Coordinates of C-alpha atoms in Angstrom, one line a residue:
M136 CA 0.2 0.2 -0.2
R137 CA 1.5 3.5 -0.7
E138 CA 2.0 6.0 1.4
V139 CA -0.4 9.6 2.7
V140 CA 2.9 11.5 1.7
M141 CA 2.7 16.2 2.2
N142 CA 4.2 17.5 -1.2
N143 CA 5.9 20.8 0.0
K144 CA 5.5 22.6 -3.2
T145 CA 1.4 21.9 -3.3
N146 CA 1.3 22.0 0.9
L147 CA -0.7 18.8 -0.2
L148 CA -1.8 15.9 1.3
Q149 CA -1.2 12.8 -2.3
L150 CA -0.2 8.9 -2.5
E151 CA 2.8 8.9 -2.6
E152 CA 4.2 8.4 -6.6
H153 CA 4.4 3.9 -8.3
F154 CA 7.5 3.3 -8.3
Y155 CA 8.7 3.0 -12.3
Q156 CA 10.6 -0.1 -12.7
L157 CA 12.4 -1.2 -15.7
A158 CA 10.1 -2.4 -18.2
D159 CA 12.5 -5.3 -20.4
V160 CA 9.6 -6.6 -23.1
K161 CA 11.1 -9.7 -25.3
E162 CA 9.6 -7.9 -28.2
P163 CA 9.7 -4.1 -29.7
N164 CA 7.0 -1.6 -28.4
T165 CA 6.9 0.9 -31.5
F166 CA 3.1 2.4 -30.8
R167 CA 2.1 0.8 -34.6
N168 CA -1.2 2.0 -33.2
L169 CA -0.4 5.5 -33.0
F170 CA 3.1 4.9 -36.1
P171 CA 0.9 3.2 -38.0
Y172 CA 4.2 3.9 -41.6
E173 CA 1.8 3.0 -44.9
E174 CA -0.4 6.2 -43.1
I175 CA -0.5 9.1 -41.7
P176 CA 1.1 9.2 -38.2
K177 CA -2.4 9.8 -35.4
I178 CA -2.7 11.7 -33.2
A179 CA -4.2 9.6 -29.6
F180 CA -6.2 11.8 -26.6
N181 CA -7.5 10.0 -23.7
D182 CA -7.9 13.5 -21.5
R183 CA -5.0 13.5 -19.2
I184 CA -4.5 16.7 -18.7
V185 CA -1.2 17.4 -16.5
P186 CA -0.6 21.6 -14.8
H187 CA 0.9 24.3 -16.1
N188 CA 4.7 24.2 -14.0
M189 CA 7.2 26.7 -15.9
P190 CA 9.8 27.2 -14.2
E191 CA 11.4 30.7 -12.0
D192 CA 14.2 31.1 -15.1
I193 CA 14.3 29.7 -18.4
W194 CA 16.6 30.3 -21.3
I195 CA 17.7 29.3 -24.5
T196 CA 20.5 26.4 -25.5
D197 CA 21.8 26.4 -29.2
T198 CA 22.6 23.7 -31.4
T199 CA 23.6 25.6 -34.7
F200 CA 27.3 24.3 -34.4
R201 CA 26.1 21.3 -33.8
D202 CA 22.3 20.3 -35.3
G203 CA 22.6 23.1 -37.9
Q204 CA 25.6 22.4 -39.2
Q205 CA 24.5 18.2 -39.7
S206 CA 22.7 19.7 -42.5
R207 CA 24.6 21.9 -44.1
A208 CA 28.7 22.1 -45.6
P209 CA 30.7 23.3 -42.8
Y210 CA 31.6 27.0 -41.5
T211 CA 35.1 27.6 -41.4
T212 CA 36.6 28.1 -37.9
E213 CA 36.1 32.1 -38.6
Q214 CA 33.3 32.1 -39.1
I215 CA 31.9 29.5 -36.1
V216 CA 33.6 32.7 -34.1
T217 CA 32.2 35.4 -35.5
I218 CA 28.4 33.4 -34.9
Y219 CA 29.3 32.7 -31.4
D220 CA 30.5 36.6 -31.5
Y221 CA 26.7 36.9 -32.6
L222 CA 25.4 34.7 -30.2
H223 CA 27.1 36.6 -27.1
K224 CA 25.2 39.8 -27.8
L225 CA 21.4 38.5 -28.9
G226 CA 21.7 36.1 -25.4
G227 CA 22.4 40.3 -24.1
P228 CA 24.2 40.6 -20.3
K229 CA 22.1 38.2 -18.7
G230 CA 22.9 35.0 -20.5
K231 CA 19.4 34.0 -21.9
I232 CA 21.8 32.0 -24.1
R233 CA 22.5 30.2 -21.5
Q234 CA 25.1 27.9 -24.0
S235 CA 26.3 26.6 -26.6
E236 CA 27.4 22.7 -28.0
F237 CA 30.2 22.5 -30.8
F238 CA 31.9 19.3 -32.3
L239 CA 35.6 18.0 -31.3
Y240 CA 36.2 15.4 -34.0
S241 CA 37.7 17.3 -36.5
K242 CA 41.1 20.2 -36.2
K243 CA 38.3 22.9 -37.3
D244 CA 35.9 22.7 -34.7
R245 CA 38.2 22.1 -31.5
D246 CA 40.5 25.3 -33.3
A247 CA 37.2 27.2 -33.0
V248 CA 36.3 25.7 -29.4
Y249 CA 39.9 27.4 -28.4
K250 CA 38.7 30.7 -30.4
C251 CA 35.7 31.0 -28.6
L252 CA 36.6 30.3 -24.9
E253 CA 39.4 32.5 -25.3
R254 CA 36.8 35.3 -25.8
G255 CA 36.0 34.7 -22.1
Y256 CA 32.2 35.2 -22.5
K257 CA 30.1 33.7 -19.5
F258 CA 27.2 33.2 -21.7
P259 CA 27.5 30.8 -24.1
E260 CA 29.0 28.1 -22.3
V261 CA 30.8 25.9 -24.3
T262 CA 29.8 22.7 -24.7
A263 CA 30.2 19.5 -26.2
W264 CA 29.0 16.7 -28.7
I265 CA 30.9 13.5 -28.6
R266 CA 30.1 9.9 -28.9
A267 CA 30.4 7.8 -25.9
S268 CA 34.2 6.5 -25.5
K269 CA 36.6 7.4 -23.1
Q270 CA 39.1 9.3 -26.3
D271 CA 36.1 11.3 -26.6
F272 CA 36.0 12.2 -22.8
Q273 CA 39.0 12.7 -22.2
L274 CA 39.1 15.5 -24.8
V275 CA 36.4 17.3 -23.3
K276 CA 38.5 17.2 -20.1
D277 CA 41.7 18.4 -21.9
I278 CA 40.0 21.1 -23.5
G279 CA 38.9 22.4 -20.5
L280 CA 35.0 22.0 -21.0
R281 CA 33.0 21.2 -17.6
E282 CA 30.0 19.7 -19.6
T283 CA 29.0 17.3 -23.2
G284 CA 26.4 15.9 -24.8
I285 CA 26.3 12.5 -25.1
L286 CA 23.4 9.9 -27.2
V287 CA 20.8 7.9 -25.5
S288 CA 18.8 6.4 -28.0
C289 CA 16.1 5.1 -26.0
S290 CA 12.4 4.3 -28.2
D291 CA 12.8 0.9 -29.6
Y292 CA 12.8 2.1 -33.0
H293 CA 16.1 3.0 -31.7
I294 CA 17.5 -0.4 -29.5
F295 CA 16.1 -3.8 -30.8
Y296 CA 16.7 -2.1 -34.6
K297 CA 19.3 0.0 -34.6
M298 CA 21.4 -1.0 -31.4
K299 CA 20.0 -4.9 -32.1
M300 CA 19.4 -4.7 -27.9
T301 CA 17.4 -5.0 -25.1
R302 CA 16.3 -2.3 -23.2
K303 CA 18.1 -3.9 -20.0
E304 CA 21.4 -4.4 -21.9
V305 CA 21.3 -0.6 -22.6
M306 CA 20.3 1.0 -20.4
N307 CA 22.8 -1.0 -19.2
L308 CA 25.0 0.5 -21.5
Y309 CA 24.6 3.8 -21.2
L310 CA 24.8 3.5 -17.0
S311 CA 28.0 2.4 -17.2
V312 CA 29.3 4.5 -20.5
I313 CA 28.4 7.7 -18.1
R314 CA 29.6 6.7 -14.8
E315 CA 32.6 6.5 -17.0
C316 CA 32.0 10.5 -17.7
L317 CA 31.5 10.8 -14.1
E318 CA 34.7 9.8 -13.3
T319 CA 36.3 11.9 -15.5
G320 CA 34.5 14.7 -13.5
I321 CA 32.6 16.1 -16.8
S322 CA 28.8 16.9 -16.3
P323 CA 26.9 14.6 -18.7
R324 CA 24.3 15.9 -20.4
C325 CA 21.7 13.3 -22.4
H326 CA 20.6 13.3 -24.9
L327 CA 17.3 10.8 -25.0
E328 CA 16.9 10.3 -28.9
D329 CA 13.6 10.0 -30.6
I330 CA 11.9 10.0 -26.9
T331 CA 8.5 10.5 -28.9
R332 CA 8.2 6.9 -30.0
S333 CA 10.1 5.9 -26.5
D334 CA 8.4 4.1 -23.4
I335 CA 7.9 7.3 -21.3
Y336 CA 7.1 5.0 -18.0
G337 CA 8.9 2.1 -19.3
F338 CA 12.4 3.2 -20.2
V339 CA 12.4 6.6 -20.3
I340 CA 11.1 7.0 -16.1
P341 CA 12.7 4.4 -15.3
F342 CA 16.3 5.0 -16.9
C343 CA 15.8 8.4 -16.1
L344 CA 15.7 7.7 -11.8
E345 CA 18.6 5.7 -11.8
L346 CA 20.2 8.8 -13.7
M347 CA 19.7 11.0 -10.6
K348 CA 20.6 7.8 -8.4
L349 CA 24.1 9.1 -10.1
M350 CA 23.4 12.4 -9.7
D351 CA 23.6 12.2 -6.4
E352 CA 26.5 9.7 -6.2
Y353 CA 28.9 12.0 -8.0
K354 CA 27.2 15.1 -7.3
I355 CA 27.8 15.8 -10.1
P356 CA 25.0 17.6 -12.7
I357 CA 23.7 15.6 -14.7
K358 CA 21.1 17.5 -17.4
I359 CA 18.4 15.6 -19.5
R360 CA 17.9 16.9 -22.7
A361 CA 14.3 15.3 -24.5
C362 CA 15.2 14.7 -28.3
D363 CA 11.6 15.0 -30.7
T364 CA 14.5 13.4 -33.0
M365 CA 11.2 13.2 -35.3
G366 CA 9.0 15.9 -35.1
Y367 CA 6.1 13.8 -32.9
G368 CA 5.6 15.3 -30.2
V369 CA 2.2 17.6 -29.7
N370 CA 1.2 19.6 -27.0
F371 CA -2.3 19.9 -26.9
P372 CA -3.6 19.0 -24.1
G373 CA -4.8 15.0 -23.2
A374 CA -2.4 14.0 -26.3
V375 CA -2.1 10.6 -25.0
I376 CA 2.1 9.8 -24.5
P377 CA 4.7 9.8 -25.7
R378 CA 3.5 12.4 -28.0
S379 CA 2.0 14.4 -25.6
V380 CA 4.7 17.5 -24.5
P381 CA 3.6 18.2 -21.2
G382 CA 3.0 14.4 -20.5
I383 CA 6.5 14.4 -21.2
I384 CA 7.6 17.0 -19.1
Y385 CA 4.8 16.2 -16.4
G386 CA 6.9 12.6 -16.3
L387 CA 10.2 13.4 -15.9
T388 CA 10.1 16.5 -12.9
T389 CA 7.1 14.3 -11.4
H390 CA 8.3 10.5 -11.6
A391 CA 11.6 11.2 -12.4
G392 CA 12.1 13.5 -10.3
V393 CA 14.1 15.7 -12.6
P394 CA 15.0 19.3 -11.6
S395 CA 13.5 21.9 -14.5
E396 CA 17.1 23.2 -14.6
L397 CA 18.1 19.4 -16.3
I398 CA 16.2 19.1 -18.4
E399 CA 16.1 20.4 -21.5
W400 CA 13.8 20.5 -24.9
H401 CA 14.7 19.7 -28.4
G402 CA 12.8 19.8 -31.1
H403 CA 12.2 18.8 -34.6
N404 CA 9.5 20.6 -37.4
D405 CA 8.4 18.3 -39.3
F406 CA 5.5 18.5 -39.1
Y407 CA 4.9 22.4 -38.6
K408 CA 5.9 21.8 -34.3
A409 CA 9.1 22.7 -32.9
V410 CA 8.2 26.2 -32.1
N411 CA 4.6 25.3 -30.0
N412 CA 6.4 22.1 -28.5
S413 CA 9.6 24.0 -27.6
T414 CA 7.1 26.5 -25.2
T415 CA 4.8 23.7 -24.6
A416 CA 7.8 22.3 -23.0
W417 CA 8.7 25.9 -20.3
L418 CA 5.3 26.1 -19.3
Y419 CA 5.1 22.6 -18.1
G420 CA 8.9 22.1 -15.9
A421 CA 11.6 22.4 -18.8
S422 CA 14.2 25.5 -18.3
G423 CA 16.3 25.2 -21.6
V424 CA 14.5 24.6 -24.9
N425 CA 17.4 24.0 -27.3
C426 CA 17.7 25.5 -31.2
S427 CA 19.7 25.9 -33.8
L428 CA 20.0 29.7 -35.9
F429 CA 17.4 30.0 -38.4
G430 CA 16.0 26.8 -37.7
I431 CA 18.7 25.0 -39.3
G432 CA 18.9 21.2 -39.0
E433 CA 18.8 18.2 -40.5
R434 CA 15.2 17.5 -42.2
T435 CA 13.1 20.1 -41.4
G436 CA 15.4 21.2 -39.2
N437 CA 15.7 22.1 -35.4
T438 CA 13.0 25.1 -33.6
P439 CA 14.6 28.4 -34.6
L440 CA 16.7 30.5 -32.3
E441 CA 15.2 33.7 -33.2
A442 CA 12.2 32.1 -32.9
M443 CA 12.4 31.7 -28.9
V444 CA 13.3 35.0 -28.5
F445 CA 10.4 35.9 -29.1
E446 CA 7.6 33.7 -27.2
Y447 CA 10.0 34.1 -24.4
A448 CA 9.6 37.4 -24.8
Q449 CA 6.2 37.4 -24.6
L450 CA 5.8 34.6 -21.9
K451 CA 7.8 37.0 -19.8
G452 CA 6.6 39.6 -20.8
T453 CA 10.5 41.5 -21.3
L454 CA 13.1 40.4 -23.7
D455 CA 15.2 40.6 -20.6
G456 CA 18.5 42.4 -22.2
M457 CA 18.0 40.4 -25.6
D458 CA 19.2 42.1 -28.2
T459 CA 16.7 41.3 -30.4
T460 CA 18.3 43.4 -33.3
V461 CA 21.2 41.1 -33.4
I462 CA 19.3 38.8 -35.1
T463 CA 19.2 40.5 -38.5
E464 CA 22.4 41.5 -38.6
L465 CA 22.5 37.9 -38.4
S466 CA 20.4 37.3 -41.3
E467 CA 22.2 40.3 -43.6
Y468 CA 25.2 37.6 -42.2
F469 CA 24.5 34.7 -43.2
E470 CA 23.2 35.6 -46.3
K471 CA 25.9 38.0 -47.3
E472 CA 29.4 35.8 -45.8
L473 CA 27.4 32.9 -45.9
G474 CA 25.1 33.0 -49.1
Y475 CA 22.2 31.5 -47.2
K476 CA 18.6 33.2 -48.5
Q477 CA 16.2 33.1 -46.3
P478 CA 12.2 32.9 -47.9
S479 CA 11.3 35.4 -48.0
R480 CA 8.4 35.0 -45.9
T481 CA 10.0 33.2 -43.2
P482 CA 8.8 35.9 -39.6
F483 CA 11.3 38.6 -38.5
V484 CA 14.2 37.7 -41.5
G485 CA 12.8 36.8 -44.2
S486 CA 12.6 39.9 -46.4
N487 CA 8.6 39.9 -46.9
F488 CA 7.6 39.1 -43.0
N489 CA 6.9 42.9 -43.0
V490 CA 6.1 43.9 -46.2
T491 CA 3.3 44.6 -47.3
R492 CA 1.3 44.6 -51.2
A493 CA -2.4 44.7 -51.2
G494 CA -4.0 48.3 -51.2
I495 CA -6.5 48.1 -48.4
H496 CA -3.1 47.5 -45.7
A497 CA -0.8 50.1 -47.5
D498 CA -3.7 52.7 -46.4
G499 CA -3.7 51.1 -42.8
L500 CA 0.0 51.6 -42.1
L501 CA 0.6 54.9 -43.6
K502 CA -2.7 55.6 -41.0
N503 CA -0.4 54.0 -38.8
E504 CA 1.5 51.4 -38.3
E505 CA -0.2 49.2 -35.7
I506 CA -2.7 48.2 -37.9
Y507 CA -0.7 46.0 -39.7
N508 CA 2.9 45.7 -38.3
I509 CA 3.1 42.8 -35.6
F510 CA 5.1 45.3 -32.8
D511 CA 7.7 47.9 -33.6
T512 CA 10.0 45.9 -36.2
G513 CA 11.8 49.5 -36.1
K514 CA 12.7 48.9 -32.6
F515 CA 13.5 45.3 -32.3
L516 CA 14.8 44.4 -36.3
N517 CA 16.0 48.2 -37.6
R518 CA 13.3 47.3 -39.9
P519 CA 10.1 49.2 -40.3
P520 CA 7.5 47.6 -42.2
L521 CA 7.5 48.0 -45.9
V522 CA 5.2 48.0 -48.7
A523 CA 5.9 46.9 -52.4
V524 CA 4.4 48.6 -54.8
S525 CA 2.7 46.4 -57.8
N526 CA -0.5 46.8 -58.8
T527 CA -2.6 46.1 -56.0
S528 CA -0.8 49.2 -53.9
G529 CA -2.4 51.8 -54.9
L530 CA -2.5 55.3 -54.1
A531 CA -1.5 54.1 -50.4
G532 CA 1.2 52.4 -50.9
I533 CA 3.2 54.5 -53.1
A534 CA 2.2 57.3 -50.7
H535 CA 4.0 54.8 -48.1
W536 CA 7.5 53.5 -50.3
I537 CA 8.0 56.6 -50.7
N538 CA 7.8 58.0 -47.0
N539 CA 9.9 55.6 -46.2
Y540 CA 12.0 55.0 -48.8
Y541 CA 13.2 58.7 -48.3
H542 CA 12.6 58.9 -44.7
L543 CA 10.8 61.5 -45.5
K544 CA 9.6 62.6 -41.5
D545 CA 6.1 64.4 -39.9
D546 CA 5.7 67.4 -41.7
R547 CA 7.5 66.3 -44.9
K548 CA 5.5 63.4 -45.6
I549 CA 3.0 62.6 -48.6
D550 CA -0.5 61.5 -48.5
K551 CA -2.1 59.0 -50.8
N552 CA -3.7 62.6 -52.7
S553 CA -1.0 64.3 -53.5
E554 CA -0.2 65.0 -57.7
L555 CA 3.4 63.4 -57.1
V556 CA 1.8 60.3 -55.5
K557 CA -0.6 60.2 -58.4
M558 CA 1.7 61.2 -60.9
V559 CA 3.4 57.8 -60.0
K560 CA 0.1 55.2 -59.6
A561 CA -1.0 57.1 -63.5
W562 CA 2.9 55.4 -64.5
V563 CA 2.6 52.0 -62.2
D564 CA -1.3 51.5 -63.0
K565 CA 1.0 51.1 -67.2
Q566 CA 3.2 48.9 -66.8
Y567 CA 0.8 46.3 -65.7
E568 CA -1.6 47.1 -68.4
D569 CA 1.1 46.7 -70.3
G570 CA 1.1 42.8 -69.5
R571 CA 4.5 43.1 -66.7
V572 CA 3.6 41.0 -63.9
T573 CA 6.6 41.5 -61.4
V574 CA 6.9 43.6 -58.8
L575 CA 8.4 47.1 -59.6
T576 CA 12.2 48.0 -58.1
D577 CA 13.6 50.1 -55.9
N578 CA 15.4 51.3 -58.6
E579 CA 12.2 52.1 -61.3
L580 CA 11.0 53.3 -58.4
V581 CA 13.2 55.9 -57.8
V582 CA 14.1 56.6 -61.6
E583 CA 10.7 57.4 -62.6
I584 CA 9.6 59.6 -58.9
T585 CA 12.9 61.5 -59.6
D586 CA 11.4 62.7 -62.8
C587 CA 8.5 62.7 -61.7
C588 CA 10.4 65.4 -59.3
K589 CA 11.4 67.4 -62.2
K590 CA 7.8 68.2 -63.8
L591 CA 6.8 69.4 -60.5
N592 CA 9.4 71.8 -59.6
I593 CA 9.5 69.8 -55.7
V594 CA 12.6 68.2 -53.8
L595 CA 11.8 65.0 -51.4

């Protein structure tokens, strides 16, 4: 019979939690009812609701140089250091971008680590990602890093089909490897790969309970990174595990006893849910969310770091010193230095994210930009709202374009009823009547506006 005990967090009496033991099954549990490979995966519900439990302190961690680098041409050492500098500036004086993880396999990677360490920044802390071997542990120690990530695949897809082992065998292997890491004095960060297809109560929680015992024994923090490797996680209340992000985080904190500050969510975007799932992990008890710049990562990518900066601000009501203008600087650096062109409608960084073409929207912007702009993008991203001039822009769109392009302030601003705007509008209409189908370029508009100004004898 379970004992009735006082919960010091809620100050309520409750039944002692179940003791979760490893379920060492003979056949893999692949949750075929949820993941029928010949069909679209299913989202099922049992309406078991767990409470919000957002930690007082939440933060972002970065995997741009690890997972992000697995999906593109390798960065040069100089590029890594430059991006690392940007991340430091973006995270602000409170270090809201807490860590950045690096490969250590090549000389180039190690050179980048040394150069980033030479910067002397407290944040982002440089951490590693290695294979589970004594040689790699020693490499981490020799470089002087305090923490490293270790891959510990946890779904039966990986345990039975990839590793060709049983749950008991793989748990014993993982625990022996992590013990070796602790023996070197390194803090392990356990990457629970494919957690959203794992047996949460039959493997994940029993494994994490053993990790907490090791942490008590060695007095060295052991972090848990919950990896939604295939993007199957969902944030819907009442969804069943293993797809339920609230259910996973609740299980880790409540049943496995993992402190929030040692839990980190790592999402992928295969089903367009990376941002929502990362935010949900915060809301239900994970202090960290792991991201990559612009979501660059394997397949459909990781959780975009810049998205979580704005999620943080919306949840906390403050940016806590994060410098969001750096997001625009980073986007420009990626385009100019790395040749990476953002899709034009990508939030916050795409060329058209705050550009309107519709005349009725442009009219609203001309009267008050708050009507059709998500926030003061000029202040937070150094990108004021723009209007692209086309056949649908109307008089208001042209007036807004002229005011912005020529930086006309207050009493110098022109409105949609000015003779200049009417002349330019007539020229624009003629372009499309003659068969044009593309948006007018800035250069074309400048040439026409200059000509119209001469005719009207005005100066902008």
